[in-house]
Coordinates of C-alpha atoms and ligand atoms in Angstrom, one line a residue:
M1 CA 4.6 19.8 14.6
K2 CA 7.5 17.8 13.3
K3 CA 6.5 15.9 10.2
R4 CA 7.1 12.2 10.5
Y5 CA 9.0 10.4 7.7
T6 CA 6.3 7.7 7.4
L7 CA 5.8 4.7 5.3
E8 CA 2.4 5.9 4.3
Q9 CA 3.8 8.8 2.3
K10 CA 6.0 6.5 0.3
K11 CA 3.7 4.3 -1.6
W12 CA 4.1 2.7 -5.0
D13 CA 2.6 4.6 -7.9
S14 CA 1.8 1.9 -10.4
P15 CA 4.6 -0.7 -10.1
A16 CA 5.6 -2.6 -13.1
E17 CA 4.9 -6.4 -12.9
H18 CA 8.0 -8.4 -13.7
A19 CA 8.1 -12.0 -14.9
M20 CA 10.9 -14.1 -13.4
P21 CA 13.8 -14.1 -15.8
E22 CA 14.7 -17.5 -17.1
H23 CA 18.4 -17.6 -16.2
T24 CA 19.2 -14.7 -13.9
R25 CA 19.1 -15.0 -10.1
V26 CA 20.1 -12.7 -7.2
P27 CA 23.9 -13.5 -6.7
A28 CA 24.8 -15.8 -3.8
S29 CA 27.2 -13.2 -2.4
V30 CA 29.0 -9.9 -2.9
T31 CA 32.1 -8.6 -1.1
I32 CA 32.2 -5.0 0.1
G33 CA 35.9 -4.3 1.0
T34 CA 36.6 -7.0 3.5
V35 CA 33.0 -7.9 4.3
R36 CA 31.3 -10.8 2.6
I37 CA 27.5 -10.3 2.2
A38 CA 25.7 -13.5 1.5
P39 CA 23.3 -13.6 -0.2
A40 CA 23.6 -10.3 -2.1
T41 CA 20.6 -8.7 -0.6
V42 CA 20.3 -5.6 1.7
L43 CA 17.6 -4.3 3.9
A44 CA 17.4 -0.6 3.0
P45 CA 17.8 1.9 5.8
M46 CA 14.4 3.4 6.7
A47 CA 14.1 6.1 9.3
G48 CA 11.4 5.3 11.9
V49 CA 11.3 1.7 10.7
T50 CA 14.6 -0.1 10.7
D51 CA 15.5 0.0 14.4
T52 CA 17.2 -3.0 16.0
V53 CA 13.9 -4.7 16.7
F54 CA 12.7 -4.5 13.1
R55 CA 16.2 -5.4 11.7
R56 CA 16.3 -8.6 13.8
F57 CA 12.7 -9.4 13.1
I58 CA 13.5 -9.2 9.3
K59 CA 16.7 -11.3 9.7
N60 CA 14.7 -13.9 11.5
A61 CA 11.8 -13.9 9.1
S62 CA 14.4 -14.3 6.3
Q63 CA 15.6 -17.6 7.7
F64 CA 16.1 -20.0 5.0
A65 CA 16.9 -23.7 4.7
A66 CA 16.7 -25.1 1.2
P67 CA 13.8 -27.6 1.0
A68 CA 14.4 -30.7 -1.1
A69 CA 12.6 -29.6 -4.2
E70 CA 13.4 -29.9 -7.9
P71 CA 14.7 -26.6 -9.3
G72 CA 11.9 -25.2 -11.5
A73 CA 9.1 -26.8 -9.3
S74 CA 6.1 -24.7 -9.7
G75 CA 5.3 -24.4 -6.0
L76 CA 5.6 -26.0 -2.6
D77 CA 2.7 -26.5 -0.3
S78 CA 2.8 -25.0 3.2
E79 CA 3.1 -28.4 4.8
T80 CA 6.3 -29.1 2.9
W81 CA 7.6 -25.7 3.7
D82 CA 6.8 -26.2 7.4
R83 CA 8.6 -29.5 7.5
T84 CA 11.7 -28.1 5.9
T85 CA 12.0 -24.6 7.3
P86 CA 12.6 -23.5 10.9
N87 CA 9.7 -21.4 12.1
V88 CA 10.1 -17.7 13.0
E89 CA 10.8 -18.2 16.6
T90 CA 14.0 -20.2 16.0
E91 CA 17.4 -18.7 16.6
T92 CA 18.9 -17.4 13.5
T93 CA 22.5 -17.1 12.2
N94 CA 23.6 -15.0 9.3
Q95 CA 24.4 -18.1 7.2
Q96 CA 20.8 -19.1 7.2
S97 CA 19.3 -15.7 6.7
G98 CA 18.2 -14.7 3.2
C99 CA 19.0 -11.1 4.2
G100 CA 22.7 -10.5 3.6
L101 CA 23.1 -7.0 5.1
I102 CA 21.1 -4.8 7.3
M103 CA 21.6 -1.1 7.8
T104 CA 20.7 1.3 10.6
E105 CA 18.3 4.2 10.1
F106 CA 20.2 7.3 9.1
T107 CA 21.8 9.1 12.0
S108 CA 22.9 12.7 12.1
A109 CA 26.7 13.0 12.1
D110 CA 26.4 16.4 13.8
G111 CA 24.1 15.0 16.5
L112 CA 26.3 12.0 17.1
S113 CA 29.5 14.0 17.4
R114 CA 27.8 16.3 20.0
M115 CA 26.1 13.5 22.0
R116 CA 27.2 12.2 25.4
E117 CA 28.7 8.7 25.4
S118 CA 25.6 7.1 27.1
K119 CA 23.2 8.7 24.6
R120 CA 25.4 7.6 21.7
K121 CA 25.2 4.1 22.8
R122 CA 21.5 4.1 22.7
Y123 CA 21.5 5.5 19.2
L124 CA 24.0 2.9 18.0
T125 CA 22.5 -0.1 19.7
Y126 CA 22.7 -3.3 17.8
Y127 CA 23.0 -7.0 18.8
E128 CA 25.7 -9.5 17.9
D129 CA 23.3 -11.5 15.6
E130 CA 22.9 -8.4 13.4
H131 CA 26.4 -8.7 11.8
P132 CA 27.2 -7.8 9.2
I133 CA 25.6 -4.4 9.8
S134 CA 26.2 -1.0 8.3
A135 CA 25.8 2.3 10.1
Q136 CA 24.3 5.1 8.0
L137 CA 25.2 8.7 8.6
F138 CA 24.1 11.9 7.1
G139 CA 25.5 15.4 7.3
S140 CA 27.5 17.9 5.2
N141 CA 30.5 18.7 7.4
P142 CA 33.5 16.5 6.4
V143 CA 35.1 16.8 9.9
T144 CA 32.0 15.8 11.9
L145 CA 31.2 13.0 9.4
A146 CA 34.7 11.6 9.8
E147 CA 34.5 11.8 13.6
S148 CA 31.1 10.1 13.6
A149 CA 32.3 7.4 11.2
L150 CA 35.1 6.7 13.6
V151 CA 32.6 6.4 16.5
C152 CA 30.7 3.8 14.4
Q153 CA 33.8 1.9 13.6
D154 CA 34.7 1.9 17.3
A155 CA 31.2 0.7 18.1
G156 CA 31.9 -2.4 16.0
F157 CA 29.9 -1.7 12.9
D158 CA 31.1 -3.6 9.8
I159 CA 30.5 -0.8 7.3
V160 CA 29.9 2.9 7.4
D161 CA 27.5 4.3 4.8
L162 CA 26.9 8.0 3.8
N163 CA 23.4 9.0 3.0
L164 CA 23.1 11.2 -0.1
G165 CA 19.6 10.3 -0.9
C166 CA 17.3 11.6 1.8
P167 CA 14.8 14.1 0.3
A168 CA 13.3 15.2 3.7
K169 CA 13.2 19.0 3.9
R170 CA 14.8 19.3 7.3
V171 CA 17.8 17.2 6.2
V172 CA 18.2 18.9 2.8
A173 CA 17.9 22.3 4.5
C174 CA 21.2 21.8 6.3
N175 CA 22.7 20.3 3.1
G176 CA 22.5 16.7 4.2
G177 CA 21.0 13.8 2.3
S178 CA 20.1 14.6 -1.3
G179 CA 20.9 18.3 -0.7
L180 CA 24.6 17.5 -1.3
L181 CA 23.9 16.2 -4.8
R182 CA 24.2 19.8 -5.9
D183 CA 27.7 20.1 -4.5
L184 CA 30.1 17.4 -5.9
P185 CA 33.3 19.1 -4.6
R186 CA 31.9 19.0 -1.1
I187 CA 31.1 15.3 -1.6
R188 CA 34.6 14.7 -2.6
E189 CA 35.9 16.4 0.5
I190 CA 33.6 14.2 2.6
F191 CA 34.7 11.0 0.8
E192 CA 38.3 11.8 1.2
R193 CA 38.1 12.8 4.9
V194 CA 36.0 9.8 6.0
R195 CA 38.1 7.4 3.9
A196 CA 41.3 8.7 5.5
T197 CA 39.8 8.3 9.0
I198 CA 38.3 4.8 9.1
S199 CA 39.7 1.5 8.1
I200 CA 36.4 -0.5 7.7
P201 CA 34.5 -0.5 4.4
F202 CA 32.9 2.8 3.5
T203 CA 29.9 3.0 1.1
V204 CA 27.5 5.7 -0.2
K205 CA 23.8 5.5 -1.0
F206 CA 22.4 8.2 -3.3
R207 CA 19.7 9.2 -5.7
M208 CA 20.3 9.9 -9.4
G209 CA 20.6 13.6 -8.8
W210 CA 18.6 16.6 -7.7
N211 CA 16.4 16.7 -10.8
D212 CA 16.3 15.6 -14.4
T213 CA 18.6 18.5 -15.5
N214 CA 21.1 17.5 -12.8
I215 CA 21.7 13.8 -13.0
V216 CA 25.0 13.1 -11.3
C217 CA 24.9 9.4 -10.4
V218 CA 27.5 8.2 -12.9
E219 CA 29.9 10.9 -12.0
L220 CA 29.3 10.4 -8.3
A221 CA 29.9 6.7 -8.5
K222 CA 33.2 7.2 -10.3
M223 CA 34.2 9.7 -7.7
A224 CA 33.4 7.3 -4.9
E225 CA 35.5 4.6 -6.6
D226 CA 38.3 7.1 -7.1
C227 CA 38.2 8.1 -3.4
G228 CA 38.5 4.5 -2.2
L229 CA 34.9 3.8 -1.3
N230 CA 34.0 0.1 -1.4
A231 CA 30.5 0.1 -2.9
V232 CA 27.7 2.4 -4.1
A233 CA 24.0 2.0 -3.8
L234 CA 21.6 3.8 -6.1
H235 CA 18.0 4.5 -5.5
A236 CA 17.1 5.2 -9.1
R237 CA 15.0 8.3 -8.7
T238 CA 15.9 12.0 -8.5
R239 CA 15.3 14.1 -5.4
E240 CA 12.5 16.0 -7.1
Q241 CA 10.8 12.8 -8.1
G242 CA 10.3 11.9 -4.5
Y243 CA 8.6 8.5 -4.7
A244 CA 6.6 9.3 -7.9
G245 CA 6.8 7.3 -11.1
D246 CA 8.9 4.2 -11.5
A247 CA 12.5 3.8 -10.4
R248 CA 14.6 4.2 -13.5
W249 CA 16.7 1.1 -13.4
E250 CA 18.6 2.1 -16.6
W251 CA 20.6 4.5 -14.4
I252 CA 21.6 1.6 -12.2
A253 CA 22.9 -0.1 -15.3
A254 CA 24.8 3.1 -16.3
V255 CA 26.5 3.2 -12.9
K256 CA 27.4 -0.4 -13.1
D257 CA 29.0 0.2 -16.5
A258 CA 31.0 3.1 -15.1
V259 CA 32.7 1.5 -12.0
T260 CA 34.3 -1.7 -10.9
I261 CA 33.3 -1.5 -7.2
P262 CA 30.1 -3.3 -6.3
V263 CA 26.9 -1.6 -7.3
I264 CA 23.7 -2.1 -5.2
G265 CA 20.5 -1.5 -7.0
N266 CA 17.5 0.0 -5.2
G267 CA 14.0 1.0 -6.1
D268 CA 10.6 -0.7 -6.5
I269 CA 11.5 -4.3 -5.7
R270 CA 8.4 -5.9 -4.3
T271 CA 8.8 -9.5 -5.3
P272 CA 11.5 -12.1 -6.0
E273 CA 10.6 -11.7 -9.6
D274 CA 11.4 -7.9 -9.4
A275 CA 14.7 -8.6 -7.7
A276 CA 15.9 -11.0 -10.4
A277 CA 14.6 -8.7 -13.1
M278 CA 16.6 -5.8 -11.6
I279 CA 19.8 -8.0 -11.7
E280 CA 19.0 -9.0 -15.3
A281 CA 18.3 -5.4 -16.4
T282 CA 21.2 -3.8 -14.7
R283 CA 23.8 -6.5 -13.9
C284 CA 24.1 -4.9 -10.5
D285 CA 25.9 -6.9 -7.8
A286 CA 23.3 -6.8 -5.1
V287 CA 19.7 -5.7 -4.5
M288 CA 18.4 -3.4 -1.7
I289 CA 14.8 -3.7 -0.5
G290 CA 13.0 -1.0 1.5
R291 CA 9.2 -0.6 1.5
A292 CA 8.5 -4.2 0.5
A293 CA 10.0 -5.5 3.8
P294 CA 7.4 -4.3 6.3
A295 CA 4.6 -5.3 3.9
N296 CA 6.0 -8.7 3.2
P297 CA 8.7 -9.6 5.8
W298 CA 9.3 -12.9 4.0
I299 CA 10.6 -11.2 0.9
F300 CA 14.3 -12.1 1.6
R301 CA 13.4 -15.7 2.4
Q302 CA 11.4 -15.9 -0.8
I303 CA 14.3 -14.6 -2.9
A304 CA 16.7 -17.1 -1.3
Q305 CA 14.2 -19.9 -1.7
Y306 CA 13.6 -19.0 -5.3
T307 CA 17.3 -18.9 -6.0
A308 CA 17.8 -22.4 -4.5
T309 CA 14.7 -24.2 -5.7
G310 CA 13.0 -22.2 -8.5
A311 CA 9.9 -21.7 -6.4
Y312 CA 8.9 -19.8 -3.4
I313 CA 6.2 -20.0 -0.8
K314 CA 3.4 -17.6 -0.3
P315 CA 2.6 -17.4 3.4
T316 CA -0.6 -18.8 4.9
D317 CA -2.9 -17.0 7.4
M318 CA -1.2 -18.8 10.3
D319 CA 2.2 -17.5 9.0
R320 CA 0.8 -14.0 9.0
Y321 CA -0.5 -14.4 12.5
R322 CA 2.9 -15.8 13.7
M323 CA 4.7 -13.0 12.0
I324 CA 2.7 -10.1 13.5
R325 CA 2.7 -11.7 16.9
D326 CA 6.5 -12.2 16.7
Y327 CA 7.1 -8.6 15.8
F328 CA 4.8 -7.2 18.5
E329 CA 6.3 -9.5 21.1
R330 CA 9.7 -8.3 20.2
L331 CA 8.5 -4.7 20.6
M332 CA 7.1 -5.5 24.0
H333 CA 10.3 -7.1 25.0
E334 CA 12.0 -3.8 24.4
V335 CA 9.4 -2.0 26.6
A336 CA 10.2 -4.5 29.3
E337 CA 13.7 -3.1 29.4
H338 CA 12.2 0.0 31.0
P339 CA 10.1 -1.4 33.9
E340 CA 6.9 0.2 35.0
V341 CA 7.1 2.3 38.2
H342 CA 4.2 1.3 40.5
G343 CA 2.9 3.8 43.1
P344 CA 3.8 7.6 43.2
A345 CA 6.9 8.6 41.4
D346 CA 8.1 11.3 43.8
D347 CA 11.9 11.2 43.6
D348 CA 14.1 12.0 40.6
L349 CA 15.0 8.4 39.8
S350 CA 11.4 7.2 39.9
K351 CA 10.3 10.1 37.8
R352 CA 13.0 9.3 35.2
L353 CA 12.1 5.6 35.2
K354 CA 8.4 6.4 34.8
R355 CA 9.2 8.8 31.9
N356 CA 11.4 6.1 30.2
H357 CA 8.7 3.5 30.6
E358 CA 6.0 5.7 29.2
S359 CA 8.1 6.8 26.2
A360 CA 9.0 3.1 25.5
Q361 CA 5.3 2.2 25.6
R362 CA 4.4 5.1 23.2
D363 CA 7.2 4.2 20.8
A364 CA 6.1 0.5 20.8
I365 CA 2.5 1.4 20.2
G366 CA 3.4 3.8 17.4
R367 CA 5.4 1.1 15.7
M368 CA 2.7 -1.5 16.1
K369 CA 0.2 0.9 14.5
Q370 CA 2.5 1.6 11.6
F371 CA 3.3 -2.0 11.0
A372 CA -0.3 -3.0 11.3
S373 CA -1.2 -0.5 8.6
W374 CA 1.1 -2.2 6.1
F375 CA 1.0 -5.7 7.2
T376 CA -2.8 -6.2 7.4
H377 CA -3.5 -4.4 4.1
G378 CA -5.4 -6.6 1.8
V379 CA -6.1 -9.2 4.5
P380 CA -9.8 -10.0 4.8
G381 CA -11.0 -8.3 7.9
G382 CA -7.8 -6.3 8.1
A383 CA -9.6 -2.9 8.5
T384 CA -11.4 -4.1 11.6
L385 CA -8.1 -5.1 13.2
R386 CA -6.4 -1.8 12.2
R387 CA -9.2 0.2 13.7
A388 CA -9.0 -1.8 17.0
I389 CA -5.2 -1.4 17.0
F390 CA -5.4 2.4 16.3
D391 CA -7.6 2.8 19.4
A392 CA -5.4 0.7 21.7
K393 CA -3.4 2.4 24.4
R394 CA -1.1 -0.4 25.5
G395 CA 1.1 -3.0 23.8
A396 CA -0.3 -6.0 25.7
Q397 CA -3.8 -4.9 24.6
V398 CA -2.7 -4.9 20.9
I399 CA -1.3 -8.4 21.2
D400 CA -4.6 -9.6 22.7
L401 CA -6.4 -8.0 19.8
V402 CA -4.2 -9.7 17.2
E403 CA -4.8 -13.0 19.0
A404 CA -8.6 -12.5 19.0
F405 CA -8.5 -11.4 15.3
F406 CA -6.9 -14.5 14.1
T407 CA -9.2 -16.8 16.0
Q408 CA -12.4 -15.0 14.8
R409 CA -11.2 -13.8 11.5
D410 CA -14.0 -15.3 9.3
R411 CA -16.7 -13.7 11.4
I412 CA -14.9 -10.4 11.5
A413 CA -14.4 -10.3 7.7
E414 CA -18.1 -10.3 7.1
H415 CA -18.5 -6.9 8.9
D416 CA -15.3 -5.4 7.8
T417 CA -15.5 -1.7 6.7
P418 CA -12.6 0.4 5.6
L419 CA -11.0 3.0 7.9
E420 CA -11.0 6.7 6.9
H421 CA -7.3 6.7 6.3
D422 CA -7.5 3.4 4.4
A423 CA -7.8 5.4 1.2
E424 CA -4.4 6.7 1.9
L425 CA -3.1 3.2 2.1
E426 CA -4.9 2.1 -1.0
A427 CA -1.8 2.2 -3.1
A428 CA 0.2 0.2 -0.6
P429 CA 1.8 -2.9 -2.1
A430 CA 0.0 -6.2 -2.1
A431 CA 0.7 -7.3 1.4
W432 CA 1.5 -10.9 0.7
G433 CA 3.7 -12.8 -1.7
Ligands
LIG501 C1 9.8 5.4 5.8 C2 11.1 5.4 5.0 C3 12.2 5.9 5.6 C4 13.4 6.0 4.9 N1 14.6 6.3 5.5 C5 15.8 6.3 4.8 C6 17.0 6.5 5.5 O1 17.1 6.7 6.7 N2 18.1 6.5 4.8 C7 18.1 6.2 3.4 O2 19.2 6.2 2.8 N3 17.0 6.0 2.8 C8 15.8 6.0 3.5 N4 14.7 5.7 2.8 C9 14.7 5.3 1.4 C10 14.9 3.8 1.3 O3 16.1 3.3 1.8 C11 14.9 3.3 -0.2 O4 15.9 3.9 -0.9 C12 13.6 3.7 -0.9 O5 12.5 3.4 -0.1 C13 13.5 3.0 -2.3 O6 13.5 1.6 -2.1 P1 12.2 0.7 -2.2 O7 11.5 1.0 -3.5 O8 12.7 -0.7 -2.0 O9 11.3 1.1 -1.0 C14 13.5 5.6 3.5 C15 12.3 5.2 2.9 C16 11.1 5.1 3.6 C17 9.9 4.5 2.9

């Protein structure tokens, strides 16, 4: 069976707690080639997570309008926050969002170059309100990578990113992702070929190296700059490290010292404090956040709020409820794009429509379960909700369960017992704030 690249495998070991640095904040913007990213925050690409529904959900959850508060105020109550901030259902624009850049899940360049036009479109779907958006590719063949980069440019993406960090065996086996970190001459060929083919900004996201005896991030960043790439993003771990131990931010600082193009720091940011601490420790130009986003979808808003006011809001139970309902309704909206076929499906078209509907339902349910695992962790009564969701077969049923959960939460919490697989999630991040 194909092993899924799941959030559950990628938990924090024992994350360092950071205090908010006194003077350092996440920068208001960073410019990558011709594209201005404001604020300087990036939602990390996450396979199986950051599809268009999740990306738009995060952008929306990141909406930020600076409340009238004194910088340095120790906290704002929820009522103040509600009065000054649009709620999650409101239309968003990039100017208001605390998330400056979003990225697609990684896409195989070989696959993309072989795909029919109609299938490509599905893979590269994004909506206008997702700009600026970066398309991430992986592969090891300079020619197909360049062809696919051009497809992304033609599809209207603002940036193309090359993945040199993925540790998944099936990606490394064909020399993609972090597998390439052992072959710098090949990377140079790819950089040059892609750079010569597209005119939009081109960036690369990598790990420090294959292992501790092969740390190449500084050399790689210099090569990227030399080949005309417009920014680099470093997940400060080696391939062999997987997700173990702490991200070694000192290597982000070393990369920043070595190049003049923008450096995006990535690894272990869970709170606004962590984000500012990374900027202070490394002087990187922007921060990239992955696993914290599904656990705390407000993280980008909290960073923006902290930058503007010196304080940030921790969500209430009602906020949590609105958030989970919002995401699930967005997923169901996607399912509705593939209408249900009633009655017998006996011709080819009805059979295809039926298959599409069933696959959209399955996908939505899968994502709901995954999101529920992370999002309800640490919430009183959360295990009961997770169990009910894990047994559900249809999306609408899940939405009803969530609704019921938040109206009867106090009663449910008294009888809450952990799920078998809860132990696995034990090390997941604190879900809130
Ligand atoms: C479920 C999952 C899927 C991921 N998929 C990708 C991917 O497609 N491309 C990529 O460059 N990194 C991928 N990553 C790595 C993240 O982008 C990020 O570098 C890593 O999680 C460290 O950042 P964090 O500590 O903020 O989570 C993935 C991580 C997770 C947890």
